[in-house]
Backbone as numpy.savetxt, mean C-alpha at the origin, in Angstrom:
# Nx Ny Nz CAx CAy CAz Cx Cy Cz
-9.29 -8.41 25.28 -10.12 -7.20 25.28 -9.26 -5.95 25.28
-8.22 -5.93 26.11 -7.32 -4.77 26.16 -6.62 -4.58 24.84
-6.23 -5.71 24.21 -5.54 -5.61 22.93 -6.46 -5.05 21.85
-7.76 -5.49 21.86 -8.71 -4.96 20.88 -8.90 -3.46 21.09
-8.95 -3.03 22.36 -9.07 -1.60 22.64 -7.88 -0.83 22.12
-6.70 -1.40 22.26 -5.48 -0.76 21.76 -5.53 -0.62 20.24
-6.01 -1.66 19.57 -6.12 -1.61 18.11 -7.09 -0.52 17.68
-8.20 -0.40 18.40 -9.17 0.63 18.06 -8.58 2.02 18.27
-7.79 2.19 19.32 -7.15 3.48 19.55 -6.19 3.84 18.43
-5.37 2.86 18.00 -4.46 3.10 16.88 -5.23 3.49 15.64
-6.30 2.74 15.35 -7.08 3.02 14.15 -7.74 4.39 14.21
-8.23 4.76 15.39 -8.84 6.08 15.55 -7.82 7.19 15.29
-6.62 7.03 15.82 -5.55 8.02 15.61 -5.18 8.10 14.14
-5.12 6.96 13.47 -4.77 6.92 12.05 -5.84 7.62 11.22
-7.10 7.34 11.51 -8.20 7.97 10.77 -8.19 9.48 10.97
-7.97 9.93 12.21 -7.93 11.38 12.48 -6.79 12.04 11.73
-5.61 11.43 11.76 -4.45 11.99 11.05 -4.68 12.01 9.55
-5.25 10.92 9.02 -5.52 10.84 7.59 -6.52 11.91 7.16
-7.53 12.12 7.98 -8.54 13.14 7.67 -7.91 14.52 7.57
-7.04 14.86 8.52 -6.37 16.16 8.50 -5.45 16.29 7.29
-4.80 15.19 6.91 -3.93 15.22 5.73 -4.74 15.45 4.46
-5.89 14.77 4.35 -6.72 14.91 3.15 -7.34 16.31 3.07
-7.81 16.81 4.21 -8.36 18.18 4.22 -7.29 19.18 3.80
-6.07 18.99 4.28 -4.99 19.88 3.89 -4.64 19.79 2.42
-4.82 18.62 1.83 -4.55 18.46 0.41 -5.62 19.12 -0.46
-6.85 19.12 0.05 -7.97 19.65 -0.74 -8.18 21.15 -0.55
-7.76 21.69 0.60 -7.99 23.12 0.89 -6.64 23.83 0.97
-6.40 24.72 0.03 -5.09 25.37 -0.08 -4.69 26.10 1.20
-5.66 26.72 1.85 -5.36 27.49 3.06 -4.88 26.60 4.21
-5.16 25.31 4.11 -4.76 24.37 5.18 -3.66 23.42 4.72
-2.93 23.82 3.68 -1.93 22.94 3.09 -0.86 22.51 4.11
-0.59 23.35 5.09 0.41 23.00 6.10 0.06 21.71 6.82
-1.23 21.48 7.08 -1.63 20.26 7.78 -1.37 19.02 6.92
-1.42 19.19 5.61 -1.13 18.08 4.71 0.34 17.66 4.85
1.22 18.65 4.89 2.65 18.35 5.00 3.00 17.67 6.32
2.24 17.98 7.35 2.51 17.36 8.66 1.86 15.98 8.77
0.59 15.90 8.41 -0.18 14.69 8.72 -0.07 13.60 7.65
0.39 13.95 6.44 0.52 12.88 5.45 1.59 11.87 5.87
2.84 12.29 6.13 3.81 11.29 6.59 3.48 10.74 7.97
2.86 11.58 8.82 2.52 11.11 10.17 1.54 9.95 10.11
0.59 10.00 9.19 -0.40 8.92 9.10 0.26 7.59 8.79
1.18 7.58 7.82 1.87 6.34 7.48 2.76 5.88 8.64
3.37 6.83 9.34 4.19 6.47 10.50 3.34 5.89 11.63
2.12 6.38 11.79 1.22 5.82 12.79 0.85 4.38 12.42
0.64 4.13 11.14 0.35 2.77 10.69 1.55 1.87 10.96
2.74 2.40 10.71 3.97 1.65 11.01 4.06 1.34 12.50
3.77 2.33 13.33 3.83 2.13 14.78 2.81 1.08 15.23
1.64 1.09 14.61 0.64 0.08 14.93 1.17 -1.32 14.62
1.80 -1.46 13.45 2.37 -2.76 13.07 3.41 -3.23 14.09
4.19 -2.29 14.59 5.20 -2.63 15.57 4.59 -3.05 16.91
3.43 -2.51 17.23 2.83 -2.76 18.54 1.88 -3.95 18.55
1.55 -4.51 17.41 0.66 -5.66 17.37 1.33 -6.86 18.03
0.54 -7.81 18.53 1.12 -8.98 19.20 2.12 -9.70 18.31
3.19 -10.17 18.90 4.24 -10.83 18.13 3.95 -12.32 18.00
2.83 -12.60 17.30 2.42 -13.99 17.11 2.92 -14.54 15.77
3.30 -13.66 14.87 3.69 -14.09 13.54 5.20 -14.11 13.35
5.58 -14.30 12.10 7.00 -14.36 11.74 7.67 -13.00 11.96
8.83 -13.03 12.61 9.59 -11.79 12.80 10.05 -11.24 11.47
10.39 -12.11 10.52 10.83 -11.66 9.21 9.70 -10.97 8.46
8.49 -11.51 8.59 7.33 -10.89 7.94 7.12 -9.48 8.48
7.12 -9.37 9.80 6.94 -8.06 10.43 8.04 -7.09 9.98
9.28 -7.55 10.00 10.41 -6.70 9.67 10.30 -6.17 8.23
9.93 -7.03 7.30 9.82 -6.62 5.90 8.64 -5.67 5.69
7.54 -5.90 6.40 6.40 -4.97 6.31 6.80 -3.60 6.84
7.53 -3.56 7.95 7.99 -2.29 8.51 8.91 -1.57 7.52
9.81 -2.31 6.88 10.68 -1.71 5.86 9.83 -1.11 4.74
8.80 -1.86 4.31 7.92 -1.35 3.26 7.20 -0.08 3.68
6.78 -0.02 4.94 6.09 1.17 5.44 7.04 2.37 5.56
8.29 2.11 5.95 9.28 3.18 6.00 9.53 3.75 4.60
9.68 2.86 3.63 9.88 3.30 2.24 8.65 4.04 1.72
7.48 3.61 2.14 6.26 4.30 1.75 6.22 5.72 2.33
6.67 5.86 3.57 6.74 7.20 4.18 7.66 8.10 3.38
8.79 7.55 2.95 9.70 8.33 2.11 9.02 8.73 0.81
8.28 7.79 0.22 7.53 8.12 -0.99 6.49 9.19 -0.74
5.82 9.13 0.41 4.84 10.18 0.77 5.49 11.56 0.74
6.67 11.65 1.32 7.38 12.94 1.40 7.73 13.44 0.00
8.28 12.56 -0.82 8.66 12.98 -2.17 7.46 13.47 -2.98
6.30 12.83 -2.82 5.14 13.19 -3.62 4.45 14.46 -3.14
4.75 14.93 -1.94 4.07 16.13 -1.45 4.97 17.36 -1.47
6.25 17.20 -1.83 7.16 18.34 -1.83 6.78 19.36 -2.89
7.17 20.62 -2.69 6.80 21.67 -3.66 7.36 21.43 -5.05
8.52 20.78 -5.16 9.05 20.45 -6.49 8.51 19.09 -6.92
8.70 18.76 -8.20 8.18 17.51 -8.74 9.10 16.35 -8.36
8.74 15.66 -7.29 9.54 14.52 -6.86 8.91 13.20 -7.25
8.13 13.20 -8.34 7.38 12.00 -8.73 8.29 10.80 -8.95
9.40 11.00 -9.65 10.29 9.87 -9.96 10.88 9.29 -8.68
11.27 10.16 -7.75 11.82 9.68 -6.47 10.74 8.96 -5.66
9.52 9.50 -5.70 8.42 8.83 -5.01 8.13 7.47 -5.63
8.16 7.43 -6.96 7.93 6.17 -7.67 8.97 5.13 -7.26
10.23 5.56 -7.19 11.30 4.64 -6.79 11.12 4.15 -5.37
10.71 5.04 -4.48 10.50 4.65 -3.08 9.39 3.63 -2.95
8.29 3.86 -3.66 7.18 2.92 -3.59 7.49 1.61 -4.31
8.30 1.67 -5.35 8.75 0.44 -6.00 9.49 -0.45 -5.00
10.42 0.14 -4.25 11.15 -0.61 -3.24 10.22 -1.09 -2.12
9.21 -0.28 -1.79 8.24 -0.69 -0.76 7.49 -1.93 -1.21
7.07 -1.96 -2.47 6.33 -3.13 -2.98 7.22 -4.36 -3.02
8.49 -4.17 -3.30 9.41 -5.30 -3.28 9.53 -5.85 -1.85
9.57 -4.95 -0.87 9.63 -5.38 0.53 8.35 -6.12 0.92
7.18 -5.59 0.52 5.92 -6.26 0.82 5.86 -7.63 0.13
6.35 -7.68 -1.11 6.36 -8.94 -1.86 7.23 -9.98 -1.15
8.40 -9.53 -0.68 9.30 -10.44 0.05 8.64 -10.92 1.34
7.90 -10.03 2.01 7.19 -10.43 3.22 6.15 -11.49 2.90
5.37 -11.27 1.85 4.31 -12.20 1.49 4.87 -13.57 1.10
6.07 -13.58 0.54 6.71 -14.87 0.20 6.97 -15.70 1.45
7.09 -15.04 2.59 7.30 -15.77 3.84 6.07 -16.58 4.24
4.93 -16.22 3.65 3.68 -16.88 4.03 3.12 -17.81 2.97
3.76 -17.93 1.84 3.25 -18.82 0.81 4.16 -18.90 -0.38
3.89 -19.85 -1.27 4.69 -20.01 -2.48 4.41 -18.90 -3.47
5.25 -18.84 -4.48 5.09 -17.79 -5.48 3.84 -18.02 -6.32
2.84 -17.19 -6.18 1.66 -17.13 -7.04 1.10 -18.52 -7.34
0.85 -19.30 -6.29 0.31 -20.65 -6.49 -1.13 -20.62 -6.98
-1.86 -19.56 -6.64 -3.20 -19.37 -7.20 -3.04 -18.57 -8.50
-2.95 -19.27 -9.60 -2.62 -18.61 -10.88 -3.65 -17.57 -11.30
-4.90 -17.76 -10.85 -5.93 -16.79 -11.22 -5.59 -15.39 -10.73
-4.88 -15.30 -9.60 -4.54 -13.97 -9.07 -3.62 -13.22 -10.02
-2.67 -13.93 -10.62 -1.80 -13.29 -11.61 -2.60 -12.83 -12.82
-3.52 -13.67 -13.27 -4.31 -13.33 -14.46 -5.17 -12.10 -14.19
-5.85 -12.09 -13.04 -6.74 -10.97 -12.71 -5.96 -9.66 -12.64
-4.85 -9.66 -11.92 -4.11 -8.40 -11.77 -3.36 -8.02 -13.04
-2.99 -9.00 -13.85 -2.37 -8.68 -15.14 -3.37 -7.97 -16.04
-4.61 -8.44 -16.02 -5.66 -7.80 -16.83 -5.93 -6.38 -16.34
-6.07 -6.22 -15.01 -6.32 -4.89 -14.45 -5.17 -3.94 -14.78
-3.94 -4.41 -14.60 -2.77 -3.57 -14.88 -2.72 -3.19 -16.36
-3.04 -4.12 -17.22 -3.01 -3.84 -18.67 -4.06 -2.80 -19.06
-5.26 -2.92 -18.48 -6.31 -1.96 -18.80 -5.95 -0.55 -18.33
-5.42 -0.46 -17.10 -5.03 0.85 -16.58 -3.88 1.42 -17.40
-2.90 0.57 -17.72 -1.73 1.05 -18.45 -2.11 1.50 -19.85
-3.04 0.81 -20.48 -3.49 1.22 -21.82 -4.11 2.62 -21.78
-4.81 2.91 -20.67 -5.40 4.24 -20.52 -4.33 5.30 -20.26
-3.27 4.92 -19.56 -2.22 5.88 -19.21 -1.26 6.15 -20.36
-1.01 5.16 -21.18 0.10 5.20 -22.15 0.15 6.48 -22.98
-0.97 6.94 -23.57 -0.88 8.14 -24.42 -0.42 9.39 -23.66
-0.71 9.49 -22.37 -0.36 10.68 -21.61 0.95 10.59 -20.86
1.62 9.43 -20.90 2.88 9.27 -20.16 4.03 9.92 -20.91
4.82 10.76 -20.25 6.04 11.28 -20.87 6.96 10.12 -21.26
7.72 10.30 -22.33 8.57 9.21 -22.82 9.53 8.70 -21.76
10.10 9.63 -20.97 11.10 9.22 -19.98 10.49 8.44 -18.82
9.17 8.47 -18.68 8.53 7.74 -17.59 7.95 6.39 -18.00
7.92 6.11 -19.28 7.26 4.89 -19.74 7.88 3.64 -19.14
9.20 3.50 -19.22 9.85 2.31 -18.69 9.74 2.24 -17.17
10.05 3.34 -16.43 9.89 3.27 -14.97 8.47 2.90 -14.53
7.47 3.43 -15.22 6.09 3.13 -14.85 5.75 1.67 -15.16
6.26 1.14 -16.27 6.04 -0.28 -16.59 6.61 -1.16 -15.47
7.84 -0.85 -15.05 8.48 -1.64 -13.98 7.66 -1.53 -12.70
7.20 -0.33 -12.39 6.43 -0.13 -11.17 5.12 -0.90 -11.21
4.42 -0.82 -12.33 3.13 -1.50 -12.45 3.29 -3.01 -12.31
4.36 -3.55 -12.89 4.62 -4.99 -12.76 4.84 -5.37 -11.30
5.64 -4.55 -10.59 5.91 -4.84 -9.18 4.65 -4.74 -8.34
3.84 -3.70 -8.57 2.60 -3.51 -7.82 1.63 -4.66 -8.06
1.41 -4.99 -9.35 0.48 -6.07 -9.68 0.99 -7.40 -9.13
2.30 -7.61 -9.19 2.87 -8.84 -8.65 2.67 -8.95 -7.15
2.83 -7.83 -6.44 2.63 -7.84 -4.99 1.17 -8.15 -4.66
0.24 -7.48 -5.34 -1.17 -7.70 -5.07 -1.59 -9.13 -5.41
-1.07 -9.65 -6.52 -1.38 -11.02 -6.91 -0.83 -12.02 -5.90
0.37 -11.76 -5.40 0.95 -12.65 -4.38 0.12 -12.63 -3.10
-0.35 -11.45 -2.72 -1.18 -11.35 -1.51 -2.46 -12.16 -1.67
-3.09 -12.06 -2.85 -4.32 -12.83 -3.09 -4.02 -14.33 -3.13
-2.90 -14.69 -3.73 -2.52 -16.10 -3.83 -2.26 -16.71 -2.45
-1.55 -15.97 -1.60 -1.26 -16.47 -0.25 -2.56 -16.64 0.54
-3.50 -15.74 0.36 -4.80 -15.86 1.03 -5.50 -17.15 0.62
-5.48 -17.47 -0.68 -6.13 -18.70 -1.13 -5.38 -19.94 -0.65
-4.06 -19.81 -0.57 -3.23 -20.94 -0.12 -3.39 -21.19 1.37
-3.47 -20.11 2.15 -3.57 -20.20 3.62 -4.69 -19.28 4.10
-5.96 -19.68 3.93 -7.07 -18.82 4.33 -7.01 -18.47 5.82
-7.30 -17.21 6.11 -7.30 -16.76 7.50 -7.42 -15.25 7.53
-7.61 -14.69 8.73 -7.80 -13.24 8.85 -6.57 -12.47 8.38
-5.39 -12.93 8.74 -4.16 -12.21 8.39 -3.94 -12.18 6.88
-4.10 -13.33 6.24 -3.86 -13.37 4.79 -4.98 -12.67 4.03
-6.20 -12.73 4.56 -7.32 -12.04 3.90 -7.12 -10.53 3.93
-6.71 -10.01 5.08 -6.54 -8.56 5.19 -5.35 -8.09 4.34
-4.31 -8.92 4.21 -3.20 -8.57 3.33 -3.64 -8.54 1.87
-4.51 -9.48 1.49 -5.03 -9.50 0.12 -5.86 -8.24 -0.16
-6.65 -7.83 0.82 -7.41 -6.57 0.68 -6.45 -5.39 0.54
-5.37 -5.41 1.31 -4.38 -4.34 1.22 -3.80 -4.24 -0.19
-3.47 -5.39 -0.78 -2.95 -5.37 -2.15 -3.95 -4.80 -3.13
-5.22 -5.18 -2.97 -6.26 -4.68 -3.88 -6.45 -3.17 -3.74
-6.48 -2.67 -2.50 -6.65 -1.24 -2.29 -5.43 -0.46 -2.79
-4.23 -1.06 -2.71 -3.04 -0.38 -3.22 -3.14 -0.21 -4.73
-3.60 -1.25 -5.41 -3.79 -1.16 -6.87 -4.80 -0.07 -7.19
-5.91 -0.03 -6.45 -6.93 0.98 -6.69 -6.38 2.39 -6.47
-5.64 2.59 -5.39 -5.09 3.91 -5.08 -4.12 4.38 -6.16
-3.19 3.50 -6.54 -2.20 3.91 -7.54 -2.81 4.10 -8.91
-3.85 3.32 -9.22 -4.54 3.52 -10.49 -5.21 4.89 -10.52
-5.86 5.26 -9.42 -6.51 6.58 -9.34 -5.48 7.70 -9.45
-4.35 7.55 -8.75 -3.30 8.57 -8.79 -2.77 8.74 -10.21
-2.49 7.62 -10.87 -1.92 7.68 -12.22 -2.93 8.23 -13.23
-4.17 7.80 -13.12 -5.19 8.29 -14.07 -5.40 9.79 -13.89
-5.41 10.25 -12.63 -5.58 11.69 -12.37 -4.41 12.49 -12.92
-3.21 11.94 -12.81 -2.01 12.68 -13.22 -1.76 12.62 -14.72
-2.01 11.47 -15.34 -1.60 11.28 -16.72 -2.73 11.07 -17.72
-3.96 10.94 -17.24 -5.06 10.72 -18.17 -6.08 11.85 -18.11
-6.92 11.86 -17.07 -7.94 12.90 -16.94 -8.10 13.24 -15.46
-8.24 14.52 -15.12 -8.37 14.90 -13.71 -9.59 14.25 -13.07
-9.41 13.81 -11.83 -10.50 13.19 -11.07 -10.94 14.17 -9.98
-12.22 14.49 -9.91 -12.69 15.41 -8.86 -12.33 14.89 -7.47
-11.81 15.78 -6.64 -11.41 15.43 -5.27 -10.47 14.23 -5.26
-9.50 14.28 -6.16 -8.58 13.14 -6.33 -7.85 12.79 -5.03
-7.43 13.81 -4.29 -6.68 13.54 -3.06 -7.48 12.69 -2.08
-8.77 12.93 -2.00 -9.62 12.15 -1.10 -9.59 10.67 -1.48
-9.84 10.39 -2.75 -9.95 8.99 -3.19 -8.59 8.30 -3.17
-7.57 9.00 -3.63 -6.23 8.41 -3.70 -5.69 8.11 -2.30
-5.77 9.10 -1.41 -5.19 8.93 -0.07 -6.03 7.98 0.80
-7.35 8.06 0.67 -8.19 7.17 1.48 -7.92 5.71 1.14
-7.89 5.39 -0.15 -7.62 3.99 -0.55 -6.19 3.60 -0.22
-5.27 4.54 -0.31 -3.87 4.27 0.01 -3.69 3.89 1.47
-4.31 4.66 2.37 -4.13 4.36 3.79 -4.94 3.14 4.23
-6.04 2.87 3.57 -6.72 1.59 3.83 -5.79 0.44 3.46
-5.12 0.57 2.31 -4.17 -0.46 1.88 -3.05 -0.65 2.90
-2.46 0.45 3.33 -1.36 0.36 4.29 -1.84 -0.20 5.63
-3.02 0.22 6.08 -3.57 -0.30 7.34 -3.76 -1.80 7.24
-4.31 -2.26 6.13 -4.55 -3.70 5.96 -3.23 -4.48 5.98
-2.23 -3.99 5.26 -0.95 -4.69 5.23 -0.32 -4.70 6.62
-0.38 -3.56 7.32 0.17 -3.51 8.68 -0.61 -4.42 9.61
-1.94 -4.44 9.47 -2.78 -5.27 10.34 -2.49 -6.76 10.15
-2.04 -7.15 8.98 -1.78 -8.56 8.70 -0.60 -9.09 9.50
0.16 -8.19 10.12 1.30 -8.60 10.95 0.83 -9.30 12.22
-0.33 -8.91 12.74 -0.75 -9.32 14.07 -1.23 -10.74 14.22
-1.68 -11.37 13.13 -2.20 -12.73 13.20 -1.54 -13.55 12.10
-1.45 -14.85 12.35 -0.85 -15.73 11.35 -1.47 -17.11 11.46
-2.06 -17.62 10.36 -2.64 -18.96 10.43 -1.59 -20.01 10.79
-2.04 -21.05 11.48 -1.13 -22.12 11.86 -0.48 -22.73 10.64
-1.21 -22.83 9.54 -0.67 -23.43 8.32 0.52 -22.64 7.79
0.54 -21.32 8.07 1.67 -20.50 7.66 2.84 -20.72 8.60
2.58 -20.73 9.89 3.64 -20.88 10.87 4.40 -22.18 10.71
3.70 -23.21 10.28 4.34 -24.51 10.16 4.83 -24.80 8.76
4.71 -23.80 7.88 5.15 -24.02 6.49 6.63 -24.22 6.44
7.08 -25.19 5.68 8.53 -25.47 5.59 9.19 -24.48 4.69
């Protein structure tokens, strides 16, 4: 009961911080709150992951924390006054690699083949929409990033099917929300503006991060005993 209360407190703090960050992104007069609360929100999610019960793999937790740290760095690059998109892209690419490595600790590589097919189709459809508006110098980096993101989300879904449970299910949701967030961000930037883009992009992004962090706290027995 005490642990559930602690989780609710962390989630409440994360939601409050995220709300202030989104309001600051949407209202120019409050932009200062965006600069403070955007990285703070991801750091709160990281702190939550660190404070969850240590019932799972230490390596899984460690890699998720590394991914969250890299995500925080990406947050900073994407909100700076100058165009730090490439640096942010690189930071999130490394974050997805860390998340992918964590997910490998819980299951084989993409054993549920349907997950690869589903995310390959989604990635292809989004990329086809982006391609005409992508600057030439970004085409290759974005291709690499999309492959890494789709691969991470597909691995999360595959591990869930391989080892059903709350931890793997919430990680799979995290992968799906990450794809949704990055698709919205890319479409808004390179295809057509999305009304209140910051709200949709950041809300789905932090849901994704919360889910991935939350997956640290529980681990199915089938995962713990995996050779």
